[in-house]
């Protein structure tokens, strides 16, 4: 059974897609052990509670400095003995010590076709604003392993999505979520879980 922890910061629609996948059996051999947020008000935590998944809030605001915050976050992760850490709209920079602790065991969903529109400063709606600004006809989402740097790890899966005439950042974000993010993130977890002893 693959023991999975999900890190969130916002509404949790990607988390919901994972929960639905596990509960429906579309994601095999997986146990959602904990949902952790840096944001106590994240609706993603409500989603986890509604499905009986343990939640933890580890907020940088509660610690004197970044190192103490990272240490607390690592302690919580260690406690759950996770096989896979999933970043599902988690807006905190992952420290090197955490990348080293979970080599090829931490994945992230990014709302573009990496290497386009990724890296420092590209998150949430900003990604779709940049895609519309550039005038691309195709965008999409990417699941990748987390390594040093931002959005730089090996790519596991991508899904293309058409940009439509008249799209706003909001309409494009919604389509990328529905047609790409909520499809490939569960699919990657299912694939890793099936490979897990
Ligand atoms: C999504 O757009 C995701 O691609 C990005 O952050 C947003 C999170 O959305 N990483 P949600 O919290 O999963 O609804």
XYZ file of C-alpha atoms and ligand atoms in Angstrom:
211
model
C 0.000 0.000 0.000
C 1.458 3.367 -1.050
C 1.331 5.759 1.931
C 0.627 9.239 0.495
C 0.748 12.701 2.084
C -0.707 15.689 0.200
C 0.522 19.259 0.719
C -1.970 22.023 -0.100
C -2.389 25.793 0.211
C -5.742 26.611 -1.349
C -9.098 25.307 -2.540
C -7.955 21.694 -2.890
C -9.612 20.726 -6.191
C -6.541 18.637 -7.058
C -6.748 17.011 -3.622
C -10.427 16.304 -4.279
C -9.523 14.573 -7.557
C -7.073 12.363 -5.639
C -9.611 11.575 -2.904
C -12.253 10.700 -5.523
C -9.720 8.531 -7.352
C -8.826 6.549 -4.238
C -12.438 6.149 -3.124
C -13.581 5.039 -6.582
C -10.687 2.595 -6.996
C -9.314 4.474 -10.044
C -6.215 4.996 -7.909
C -5.110 1.547 -6.723
C -3.120 0.434 -3.693
C -3.037 3.894 -2.062
C -3.702 5.178 1.445
C -4.124 8.952 1.972
C -2.385 9.290 5.348
C -2.367 13.077 5.887
C -3.157 16.436 4.287
C -0.844 19.261 5.366
C -1.327 22.960 4.674
C 0.671 26.107 5.410
C -2.681 27.947 5.443
C -5.129 27.225 8.268
C -7.974 28.630 6.161
C -7.341 26.418 3.139
C -10.609 24.827 2.012
C -8.519 21.792 1.055
C -8.350 20.979 4.784
C -12.165 20.920 4.918
C -12.224 18.508 1.986
C -9.830 16.181 3.830
C -11.878 16.326 7.045
C -15.062 15.498 5.110
C -13.360 12.287 4.030
C -11.863 11.388 7.404
C -8.287 12.123 6.370
C -6.013 13.456 9.155
C -5.027 17.098 8.642
C -2.118 19.159 9.897
C -1.490 22.886 9.572
C 2.178 23.854 9.657
C 2.272 27.595 9.100
C 5.492 29.609 8.665
C 3.823 32.313 10.771
C 4.079 30.046 13.845
C 7.885 29.827 13.687
C 10.679 32.277 14.422
C 12.348 31.636 11.072
C 12.192 29.557 7.895
C 14.577 26.878 9.184
C 12.401 26.190 12.236
C 9.320 26.055 9.970
C 11.012 23.591 7.616
C 12.145 21.469 10.589
C 8.568 21.322 11.905
C 7.235 20.407 8.457
C 9.816 17.629 8.071
C 8.953 16.281 11.540
C 5.267 16.049 10.609
C 6.078 14.303 7.336
C 8.394 11.848 9.129
C 5.673 10.988 11.642
C 3.427 9.631 8.858
C 6.135 7.433 7.279
C 5.157 8.445 3.741
C 6.153 6.686 0.516
C 5.030 9.653 -1.619
C 4.618 13.380 -0.967
C 2.224 15.117 -3.393
C 2.382 18.912 -3.818
C -1.159 19.849 -4.925
C -1.184 23.616 -5.193
C 1.334 23.985 -2.353
C 2.764 27.491 -2.556
C 5.713 27.138 -0.159
C 9.218 26.726 -1.636
C 10.492 23.216 -0.847
C 13.873 23.305 0.921
C 16.851 21.280 -0.285
C 16.810 19.056 2.819
C 13.245 18.034 2.004
C 14.090 17.320 -1.658
C 17.014 15.155 -0.498
C 14.821 13.314 2.031
C 12.283 12.318 -0.656
C 14.327 11.554 -3.799
C 11.896 10.510 -6.564
C 9.267 10.391 -3.821
C 7.846 13.886 -4.145
C 5.719 15.062 -7.109
C 4.192 18.387 -8.109
C 1.383 19.471 -10.443
C 2.116 22.556 -12.523
C -0.571 24.197 -14.707
C 1.449 24.498 -17.919
C 3.362 22.281 -20.344
C 6.805 22.564 -18.732
C 9.262 24.038 -19.833
C 6.775 26.724 -20.864
C 5.519 29.225 -18.270
C 7.219 27.715 -15.242
C 9.857 28.587 -12.659
C 10.047 31.452 -10.208
C 6.906 33.576 -10.094
C 4.789 31.278 -12.282
C 1.980 29.891 -10.122
C -1.837 29.850 -10.098
C -3.480 32.401 -12.409
C -0.142 34.013 -13.319
C 0.679 30.945 -15.447
C -2.485 31.351 -17.524
C -2.072 35.120 -17.809
C 1.399 34.506 -19.295
C 0.060 31.867 -21.726
C -2.667 34.231 -22.960
C -0.181 37.106 -23.162
C 2.144 34.995 -25.347
C -0.779 33.862 -27.482
C -0.135 30.105 -27.334
C -2.848 27.917 -28.901
C -2.099 24.914 -26.719
C -1.281 24.826 -23.021
C -1.908 22.139 -20.390
C -0.520 20.681 -17.174
C 2.535 18.707 -16.047
C 3.270 16.321 -13.199
C 6.965 16.097 -12.374
C 9.289 14.853 -9.653
C 10.415 17.621 -7.328
C 14.142 18.276 -7.366
C 16.283 21.305 -6.566
C 14.968 24.411 -8.271
C 11.378 25.318 -9.183
C 9.457 23.064 -11.601
C 12.747 21.491 -12.767
C 12.466 17.762 -11.941
C 11.939 14.872 -14.418
C 8.545 15.010 -16.110
C 6.182 12.103 -15.344
C 3.064 13.023 -17.336
C 1.595 15.900 -19.354
C -1.803 16.651 -20.856
C -2.413 19.298 -23.546
C -5.419 21.625 -23.451
C -6.639 23.938 -26.242
C -6.722 27.695 -25.651
C -10.061 29.030 -26.947
C -10.938 32.383 -28.535
C -12.027 34.775 -25.804
C -10.444 32.806 -22.974
C -9.732 34.732 -19.793
C -7.124 33.537 -17.280
C -10.007 32.203 -15.188
C -11.735 30.258 -17.977
C -8.409 28.847 -19.130
C -7.408 27.855 -15.580
C -10.707 26.040 -15.127
C -10.312 24.106 -18.398
C -6.714 23.165 -17.573
C -7.841 21.917 -14.168
C -10.795 19.916 -15.537
C -9.126 18.464 -18.639
C -5.557 18.095 -17.402
C -4.702 18.545 -13.707
C -7.530 16.477 -12.263
C -6.735 13.711 -14.795
C -2.947 13.388 -14.776
C -2.255 13.848 -11.050
C -4.464 10.880 -10.057
C -3.107 8.906 -13.030
C 0.508 9.389 -11.925
C -0.294 8.413 -8.323
C -2.092 5.302 -9.590
C 0.930 4.381 -11.754
C 3.392 4.850 -8.869
C 1.091 2.934 -6.517
C 0.856 -0.021 -8.913
C 4.672 -0.130 -9.080
C 4.896 0.000 -5.256
C 5.444 -3.352 -3.501
C -3.925 24.771 -9.421
O -4.065 25.686 -10.473
C -2.639 24.033 -9.581
O -2.273 23.785 -10.907
C -1.665 24.979 -9.009
O -2.317 25.611 -7.923
C -3.701 25.485 -8.100
C -4.202 24.657 -6.951
O -5.522 24.482 -7.054
N -0.480 24.270 -8.565
P -6.274 23.545 -5.966
O -5.893 24.046 -4.589
O -5.813 22.135 -6.192
O -7.712 23.753 -6.285
